[in-house]
């Protein structure tokens, strides 16, 4: 209720006092041409290193290409770069990082779609990440969202296959077959032999689970196709499924398929599959090699965990260094931005200022009275006295000085207008701070649930809020006053989003890098240049809050991608 009332006051000020004439920031054609050439070179180097399994350097080039694309506001290449970054993170087992990268692209999808498959690729990546982390319901949801009127028919086949795969992992075999059986008959998929083999293999496996007669025939057809086109990665799935099929009826054949899969996985250096086949051999082969399989499993698993953690740390460092460079560029850019301000009649301004102060003061006192219990009457009375004193000491002098200034000065001059609006802004900030001082925040066990509840309260069908990494933060290890400030920062961002941004998607990302809590916010709304003066003053208040706990705040906007804010808070 409190935010609802205060938002009306913001709207009132906006209507009466402030209007902005928005001018789109145009990118210099020569500068854009130069940057496009640099981006294409970075793409080529990224492709080459990706093909040679140089994941660190490929990640670096695509991340650098994304930053350059942001400078020239090229939505298509931003999405394209993020798709490659998410792919590399996924392939290296950093599924949380891949999901965060994919969600970073969501606000761009409502802009001009010069990259036709941007929405399809991003949602498909999110779905694949959920499959990898065994969150199959969300996987199905996002894979279905990946299909739209622009989706290539052949790519649709891959997406539908992955939806069936999610059903298979949930043991919903009838649902999986209802997708795969008609899909296997579509002419379009036969343009891609690898896709045909994948669909036939999955269809055969779910039919085997449903005790249907064609199961082995479909799996063997897939196996032959993969052998013919030398699809070693696909053969891993065939060997696995054929081994499982024969496990109970022909154990020797099952072991033979498992060993062949194990050898193929070693040959192409695919550690995840090596582990899967070692596990399969441990289960099916009780012979003399059992201990060797177990020892190899432990050794390779430990090595894989270490390699993935190293890759994750490398990706985080590249992002951090890139972000630091970008923040410095944005800081220099923002210093050159000038905003125009206009003011209406002085009497209306002064009357509304007095009315606003009175309403806020009344609201604070009424709130205290309603929440006070009988046994705390004296405490409530003391609070009212303190608040009244604050209103008198902090606001009265400034208010009457402003009235005197307005009555005695020529407000048609630009200098006097700017002085008046600055004085009014000071009065408004004082009243808002007094109002919000009186809300208490739980900092112990209920902190995270309350924080999630805050996001839930603002999440609507019209404005969808996505949080990434919220549960990964060890909130109990952060000092209470820091947690209170973080809560206030998020609270103000959400209020500003609801009142000013007109966005449909907002993404909050939480991560800790080098003992610094990184909080990033991005939406697809109007952007900072199209916002009201109250919002921009509110951002100044946010920056002050962050600085009070030795943190830093950066705000940025792009014409076609909404509002972006980053906060770095030492912990």
C-alpha atoms as one frame of an Amber mdcrd trajectory, in Angstrom:
protein
   0.000   0.000   0.000   2.809   2.392   0.784   4.358   2.111  -2.683   0.967
   2.585  -4.331   0.411   5.913  -2.585   3.900   7.230  -3.150   3.733   6.292
  -6.855   0.758   8.647  -7.246   2.864  11.441  -5.810   5.634  10.670  -8.316
   3.059  10.748 -11.129   1.681  14.062  -9.917   5.120  15.674  -9.978   5.796
  14.171 -13.388   2.608  15.543 -14.918   2.894  19.040 -13.428   6.575  19.813
 -13.561   8.643  17.775 -15.976   8.687  16.873 -19.653  11.534  15.526 -21.732
  12.114  15.901 -25.421  13.800  12.614 -26.361  16.460  12.603 -29.010  17.775
   9.281 -30.262  21.499   8.933 -30.006  22.722   8.183 -33.493  25.811   6.145
 -34.170  28.296   7.747 -36.524  28.220   5.722 -39.808  32.009   5.674 -40.194
  32.447   4.561 -36.581  29.795   1.853 -37.051  31.431   0.559 -40.240  34.797
   0.330 -38.485  33.326  -1.526 -35.500  31.403  -3.945 -37.742  34.660  -4.914
 -39.456  36.298  -5.498 -36.055  33.334  -7.597 -34.909  33.461  -9.821 -38.001
  37.179 -10.444 -37.417  36.463 -11.369 -33.805  33.736 -13.765 -34.963  36.161
 -15.478 -37.359  38.773 -15.900 -34.622  36.085 -17.189 -32.267  34.876 -19.768
 -34.817  38.426 -20.960 -35.441  39.303 -21.360 -31.752  35.952 -23.038 -31.044
  36.607 -25.632 -33.773  40.064 -26.265 -32.285  38.562 -26.674 -28.767  40.354
 -23.524 -27.522  37.411 -22.637 -25.320  39.028 -19.857 -23.269  40.154 -17.799
 -26.260  36.905 -18.447 -28.194  34.975 -17.166 -25.166  37.208 -14.071 -25.050
  36.635 -13.186 -28.723  32.864 -13.602 -28.639  32.656 -11.611 -25.397  34.715
  -8.813 -26.943  32.499  -8.894 -30.052  29.434  -8.500 -27.824  30.916  -5.415
 -26.152  31.696  -3.803 -29.512  28.185  -4.600 -30.768  26.781  -2.825 -27.712
  28.785   0.280 -28.599  27.077   0.502 -32.008  23.711  -0.722 -30.668  23.596
  -3.693 -33.040  20.972  -5.921 -31.433  21.441  -8.828 -33.844  25.163  -9.177
 -33.171  24.700  -8.764 -29.419  22.266 -11.693 -29.398  24.488 -13.706 -31.743
  27.548 -13.180 -29.512  25.611 -14.083 -26.373  24.394 -17.277 -28.084  27.973
 -18.380 -28.726  29.095 -17.447 -25.211  26.209 -19.477 -23.726  27.119 -22.414
 -25.998  30.740 -22.436 -24.818  29.704 -22.248 -21.165  27.195 -25.070 -21.668
  29.742 -27.290 -23.417  32.197 -26.712 -20.570  29.615 -27.726 -17.963  29.008
 -24.220 -16.590  25.224 -24.483 -16.810  24.517 -21.686 -14.329  26.779 -19.327
 -16.268  25.207 -20.388 -19.559  21.712 -19.702 -18.210  22.795 -16.269 -16.948
  24.271 -15.425 -20.359  21.114 -16.580 -22.142  18.853 -14.504 -19.893  21.095
 -11.493 -20.534  19.813 -11.601 -24.121  16.103 -11.637 -23.232  15.602  -7.829
 -23.039  16.999  -7.491 -26.573  14.391  -9.790 -28.099  11.699  -7.099 -28.187
  13.901  -4.873 -30.331  14.255  -5.027 -34.131  14.929  -8.679 -34.991  17.625
  -8.314 -37.614  18.897 -11.689 -36.369  15.951 -13.951 -37.368  16.623 -16.853
 -35.021  17.675 -14.844 -31.978  14.611 -15.658 -29.897  14.660 -19.302 -30.985
  18.350 -19.769 -30.170  18.205 -18.093 -26.773  15.157 -19.993 -25.541  16.548
 -23.235 -26.967  19.775 -22.655 -25.015  17.872 -22.039 -21.800  15.904 -25.246
 -22.395  19.102 -27.239 -23.010  20.603 -25.892 -19.776  17.541 -27.026 -17.851
  17.848 -30.512 -19.385  21.498 -30.644 -18.304  20.540 -29.649 -14.753  17.596
 -32.114 -14.721  14.931 -29.421 -14.449  12.812 -31.027 -17.144   9.562 -29.107
 -16.634  11.282 -25.762 -17.189  13.188 -27.315 -20.087   9.915 -28.168 -21.849
   8.515 -24.690 -21.121  11.439 -22.809 -22.681  11.872 -25.225 -25.591   8.232
 -24.629 -26.536   8.822 -20.857 -26.302  11.725 -21.303 -28.727   9.299 -22.221
 -31.506   7.749 -19.242 -33.283   6.733 -18.131 -36.747  10.358 -17.352 -37.653
  11.803 -20.689 -36.589  13.409 -22.708 -39.380  11.475 -25.953 -40.039  14.597
 -28.099 -39.759  15.554 -26.461 -36.462  12.021 -27.136 -35.238  12.808 -30.828
 -35.650  15.788 -30.464 -33.294  13.717 -28.557 -30.736  10.865 -31.096 -30.801
  13.418 -33.886 -30.391  14.783 -32.124 -27.282  11.269 -31.719 -25.872  10.783
 -35.482 -26.331  14.176 -36.018 -24.656  12.980 -34.069 -21.586   9.863 -36.279
 -21.458  12.056 -39.380 -21.807  14.192 -38.378 -18.824  10.976 -37.954 -16.816
   9.965 -41.490 -17.926   6.938 -40.024 -19.723   7.569 -42.410 -22.594   4.095
 -42.168 -24.187   4.440 -38.374 -24.440   7.927 -38.736 -25.910   6.747 -41.270
 -28.506   3.769 -39.079 -29.479   6.298 -36.422 -30.566   9.031 -38.631 -32.034
   6.902 -41.036 -34.098   5.263 -38.370 -36.349   8.495 -36.361 -36.360  10.405
 -39.353 -37.781   8.088 -39.325 -40.825   8.503 -35.651 -41.735  10.298 -35.123
 -45.050  12.114 -32.006 -43.821  14.269 -33.882 -41.296  15.765 -36.060 -44.046
  17.757 -33.025 -45.169  19.963 -33.716 -42.128  21.117 -37.322 -41.696  22.429
 -36.633 -38.197  19.014 -35.354 -37.087  17.259 -38.397 -38.616  19.599 -40.701
 -36.684  19.003 -38.791 -33.431  15.218 -38.954 -33.751  15.247 -42.666 -34.724
  17.555 -43.514 -31.819  15.393 -41.708 -29.253  12.213 -43.165 -30.761  13.646
 -46.671 -30.579  14.650 -46.242 -26.951  11.246 -44.975 -25.751   9.548 -47.763
 -27.738  11.830 -50.240 -25.986  10.660 -48.811 -22.672   7.049 -49.200 -23.878
   7.737 -52.816 -25.021   6.888 -52.004 -28.648   8.155 -54.276 -31.447   9.931
 -51.713 -33.666  12.261 -50.423 -30.964  15.391 -52.374 -31.950  14.817 -51.749
 -35.656  14.722 -47.977 -35.110  17.836 -48.014 -32.913  19.731 -50.151 -35.453
  18.675 -47.863 -38.323  20.064 -44.905 -36.357  23.243 -46.855 -35.598  23.842
 -47.601 -39.307  23.296 -43.985 -40.341  25.765 -42.768 -37.747  28.350 -45.340
 -38.788  27.923 -44.285 -42.422  28.374 -40.542 -41.781  31.061 -41.161 -39.106
  29.065 -39.295 -36.436  31.134 -40.320 -33.412  29.214 -38.111 -30.991  25.935
 -39.630 -32.166  27.392 -43.148 -31.936  27.941 -42.607 -28.205  24.155 -42.421
 -27.751  23.617 -45.497 -29.970  26.132 -47.596 -28.052  24.565 -46.552 -24.756
  20.970 -47.311 -25.810  21.861 -50.630 -27.472  23.777 -51.715 -24.373  20.786
 -50.907 -22.164  18.454 -52.720 -24.593  20.479 -55.966 -24.411  21.407 -55.717
 -20.704  18.779 -58.197 -19.489  18.623 -60.533 -22.493  22.134 -60.728 -23.996
  24.653 -59.575 -21.397  27.729 -60.255 -23.568  26.336 -58.111 -26.375  25.433
 -55.386 -23.864  29.012 -55.411 -22.520  30.405 -55.303 -26.075  28.354 -52.209
 -26.923  29.367 -50.543 -23.633  33.073 -51.232 -24.301  32.767 -49.894 -27.856
  31.115 -46.729 -26.513  33.847 -46.381 -23.878  36.583 -46.653 -26.542  34.822
 -44.121 -28.803  34.422 -41.644 -25.935  38.149 -41.935 -25.154  38.997 -41.495
 -28.845  37.098 -38.208 -29.205  38.003 -36.978 -25.673  34.445 -36.709 -24.360
  34.861 -37.103 -20.568  31.152 -37.032 -19.709  30.512 -40.002 -21.989  33.622
 -41.785 -20.691  32.102 -41.607 -17.207  28.696 -42.787 -18.458  30.171 -45.874
 -20.132  32.385 -46.658 -17.140  29.268 -46.552 -14.986  27.510 -48.845 -17.486
  30.429 -51.305 -17.492  30.514 -51.352 -13.691  26.815 -52.288 -13.725  26.928
 -54.901 -16.520  30.418 -56.443 -16.465  31.161 -58.354 -13.231  34.465 -59.673
 -14.598  38.079 -59.058 -13.661  38.122 -55.479 -15.013  35.568 -54.230 -12.504
  38.149 -52.608 -10.196  39.912 -50.996 -13.168  36.619 -49.452 -14.306  35.920
 -48.113 -10.820  39.419 -46.625 -10.429  39.210 -44.970 -13.860  35.788 -43.552
 -13.025  37.057 -41.885  -9.838  40.183 -40.518 -11.559  38.386 -39.089 -14.600
  35.534 -37.661 -12.534  37.972 -35.785 -10.268  39.836 -34.462 -13.302  36.601
 -33.354 -14.987  35.392 -31.483 -11.897  38.704 -29.649 -11.665  38.735 -28.774
 -15.371  35.205 -27.398 -15.259  35.924 -25.284 -12.197  39.021 -23.906 -13.902
  37.005 -23.060 -17.026  34.286 -21.418 -14.915  36.864 -19.272 -13.111  38.461
 -18.279 -16.417  35.102 -17.249 -17.900  34.285 -15.245 -14.771  37.639 -13.439
 -14.957  37.152 -12.574 -18.646  33.669 -11.210 -17.916  34.925  -9.239 -14.916
  37.842  -7.644 -16.813  35.574  -6.854 -19.752  32.908  -5.375 -17.504  35.432
  -3.187 -15.694  36.648  -1.777 -19.021  33.057  -1.263 -20.179  32.088   0.489
 -16.935  34.937   2.936 -17.344  33.833   3.720 -20.910  30.253   4.201 -19.757
  31.353   6.502 -16.958  33.149   8.735 -19.443  30.166   8.644 -21.778  27.654
   9.505 -19.053  29.691  12.538 -18.031  28.928  14.079 -21.434  25.124  13.525
 -21.267  23.060  16.655 -20.633  19.402  16.601 -19.685  16.898  19.405 -20.350
  14.479  20.464 -17.611  11.368  22.610 -17.663   9.259  24.037 -14.867   5.578
  25.142 -14.639   3.960  27.943 -12.644   5.566  28.791  -9.302   2.377  28.872
  -7.244   1.295  25.392  -8.352   4.810  24.145  -7.649   4.849  25.532  -4.103
   1.298  24.377  -3.302   1.992  20.856  -4.504   5.250  20.769  -2.560   3.422
  21.721   0.652   0.650  19.222  -0.117   3.158  16.471  -0.786   5.045  17.133
   2.440   1.784  17.199   4.407   0.510  13.948   2.867   3.779  12.131   3.492
   3.924  13.400   7.064   0.316  12.361   7.655   1.015   8.954   6.107   4.036
   8.340   8.347   2.189   9.302  11.539  -0.921   7.310  10.567   1.205   4.231
   9.767   2.910   4.413  13.161  -0.429   4.769  14.970  -2.011   1.827  13.156
   0.928  -0.498  13.825   1.432   0.409  17.475   0.003  -1.864  20.151  -1.476
  -0.587  23.394   1.579  -1.505  25.410   3.748   0.626  23.095   1.715   3.833
  23.175   4.477   5.803  24.832   7.024   4.580  22.294   4.693   5.493  19.436
   4.167   8.969  20.900   7.931   9.453  21.143   8.324   8.400  17.509   5.650
  10.875  16.423   7.412  13.672  18.283  10.708  12.740  16.685   9.169  12.653
  13.210   7.378  15.957  13.755  10.661  17.496  14.873  12.341  16.098  11.764
   9.655  17.611   9.551  10.059  20.956  11.265  13.866  21.029  11.442  14.699
  19.482   8.061  11.864  20.710   5.869  10.335  23.934   7.226  13.345  26.175
   6.639  14.025  24.781   3.164  10.341  25.080   2.258   9.933  28.712   3.304
  13.236  29.673   1.692  11.982  28.127  -1.532   8.669  30.007  -1.279  10.522
  33.266  -0.691  12.829  32.572  -3.614   9.892  31.826  -5.932   8.050  34.998
  -4.897  11.052  37.283  -5.116  12.883  36.062  -8.226  12.213  36.170 -11.937
  11.471  32.537 -12.767  11.584  33.133 -16.498  15.390  32.964 -16.436  17.060
  29.586 -16.910  19.323  29.990 -13.865  16.429  30.745 -11.484  14.406  27.845
 -12.909  17.270  25.435 -12.283  17.768  26.765  -8.747  14.054  26.335  -7.944
  13.841  22.791  -9.279  17.016  21.857  -7.352  15.504  23.213  -4.114  12.267
  21.298  -4.722  14.223  18.130  -5.409  16.037  18.510  -2.064  12.693  18.910
  -0.252  11.237  15.876  -1.996  14.266  13.689  -1.198  14.099  14.711   2.472
  10.428  13.718   2.736  10.981  10.420   0.967  13.937   9.497   3.171  11.935
  10.239   6.330   9.137   7.975   5.076  11.344   5.034   4.251  13.479   5.213
   7.394  10.694   3.646   9.414  10.461   0.276   7.690  12.301  -2.564   9.441
  13.996  -5.398   7.524  14.599  -8.891   8.909  18.288  -9.754   8.446  18.458
 -13.283   9.825  16.813 -16.527   8.624  13.866 -14.766   6.961  16.023 -12.436
   4.865  16.187 -14.588   1.702  12.477 -15.593   1.830  11.552 -11.921   2.305
  13.795 -10.951  -0.616  12.139 -13.591  -2.809   8.765 -12.328  -1.603   9.723
  -8.834  -2.731  10.397 -10.106  -6.256   7.171 -12.127  -6.180   5.126  -9.051
  -5.210   6.305  -7.165  -8.284   6.126 -10.114 -10.720   3.005  -9.852 -12.900
   1.790 -11.126 -16.231   2.651  -7.750 -17.727   6.090  -7.465 -16.107   8.029
 -10.721 -15.807  10.946 -10.725 -13.355  13.767 -13.258 -13.754  16.345 -13.805
 -11.002  19.615 -15.641 -11.628  22.003 -16.767  -8.874  19.896 -15.499  -5.929
  20.097 -18.843  -4.116  23.842 -19.205  -4.699  24.717 -16.274  -2.424  25.560
 -17.124   1.221  23.467 -14.330   2.712  24.193 -15.400   6.318  27.855 -14.454
   5.828  27.041 -10.863   4.812  26.834  -8.137   7.465  23.357  -7.015   8.494
  23.709  -3.356   7.525  24.920  -4.430   4.060  21.934  -6.756   3.637  19.562
  -3.958   4.622  21.109  -1.651   2.013  20.926  -4.385  -0.661  17.244  -4.910
   0.164  16.606  -1.165  -0.173  18.462  -1.011  -3.505  16.411  -3.871  -4.979
  13.229  -2.359  -3.522  13.865   0.989  -5.233  14.795  -0.675  -8.531  11.533
  -2.628  -8.516   9.469   0.446  -7.658  11.147   2.466 -10.413  10.636  -0.436
 -12.842   6.935  -0.627 -12.084   6.327   3.130 -12.261   8.627   4.304 -15.025
  10.091   1.635 -17.311   7.068   0.181 -19.175   9.131  -2.996 -19.526   7.813
  -6.529 -20.013  10.963  -8.370 -18.841  13.416  -7.483 -16.077  16.445  -9.634
 -15.176  18.352  -9.530 -11.862  21.677 -11.409 -11.753  23.567 -12.130  -8.510
  27.119 -13.501  -8.359  30.235 -13.188  -6.201  33.555 -12.496  -7.919  36.722
 -11.964  -5.871  34.785 -11.212  -2.644  32.617  -8.653  -4.408  28.859  -9.151
  -4.721  27.907  -8.273  -8.303  24.244  -7.325  -8.796  23.151  -6.516 -12.343
  19.744  -5.335 -13.512  18.489  -5.152 -17.087  15.049  -4.518 -18.568  13.557
  -3.935 -22.003  11.701  -0.751 -21.088  12.008   2.866 -22.149  15.624   3.407
 -21.162  17.178   6.159 -19.056  16.924   8.891 -21.716  13.142   8.435 -21.906
  12.543   8.500 -18.148  11.320  11.129 -15.753  13.404  13.452 -13.625  12.157
  11.702 -10.468  13.589   8.430 -11.700  16.968   9.981 -12.419  17.087  11.584
  -8.980  16.087   8.193  -7.580  19.135   6.693  -9.303  21.293   9.237  -7.513
  19.795   8.014  -4.237  20.571   4.425  -5.228  24.174   5.413  -5.909  24.393
   7.089  -2.503  23.121   3.934  -0.800  25.733   1.797  -2.567  28.535   4.235
  -1.737  27.513   4.142   1.931  28.695   0.505   2.044  31.848   1.199  -0.034
  30.268  -0.087  -3.249  29.970   1.307  -6.766  26.979   1.755  -9.072  26.832
   2.148 -12.852  23.758   3.043 -14.897  23.489   2.744 -18.657  20.869   2.806
 -21.403  20.790   1.739 -25.019  18.127   3.080 -27.352  16.662  -0.298 -28.180
  17.448  -2.371 -25.125  16.021  -0.630 -22.075  17.671   0.241 -18.809  20.805
  -1.388 -17.355  22.340  -1.025 -13.875  25.279  -2.738 -12.165  26.295  -2.678
  -8.517  29.561  -3.922  -6.981  29.426  -4.397  -3.207  32.429  -5.647  -1.166
  31.492  -8.408   1.291
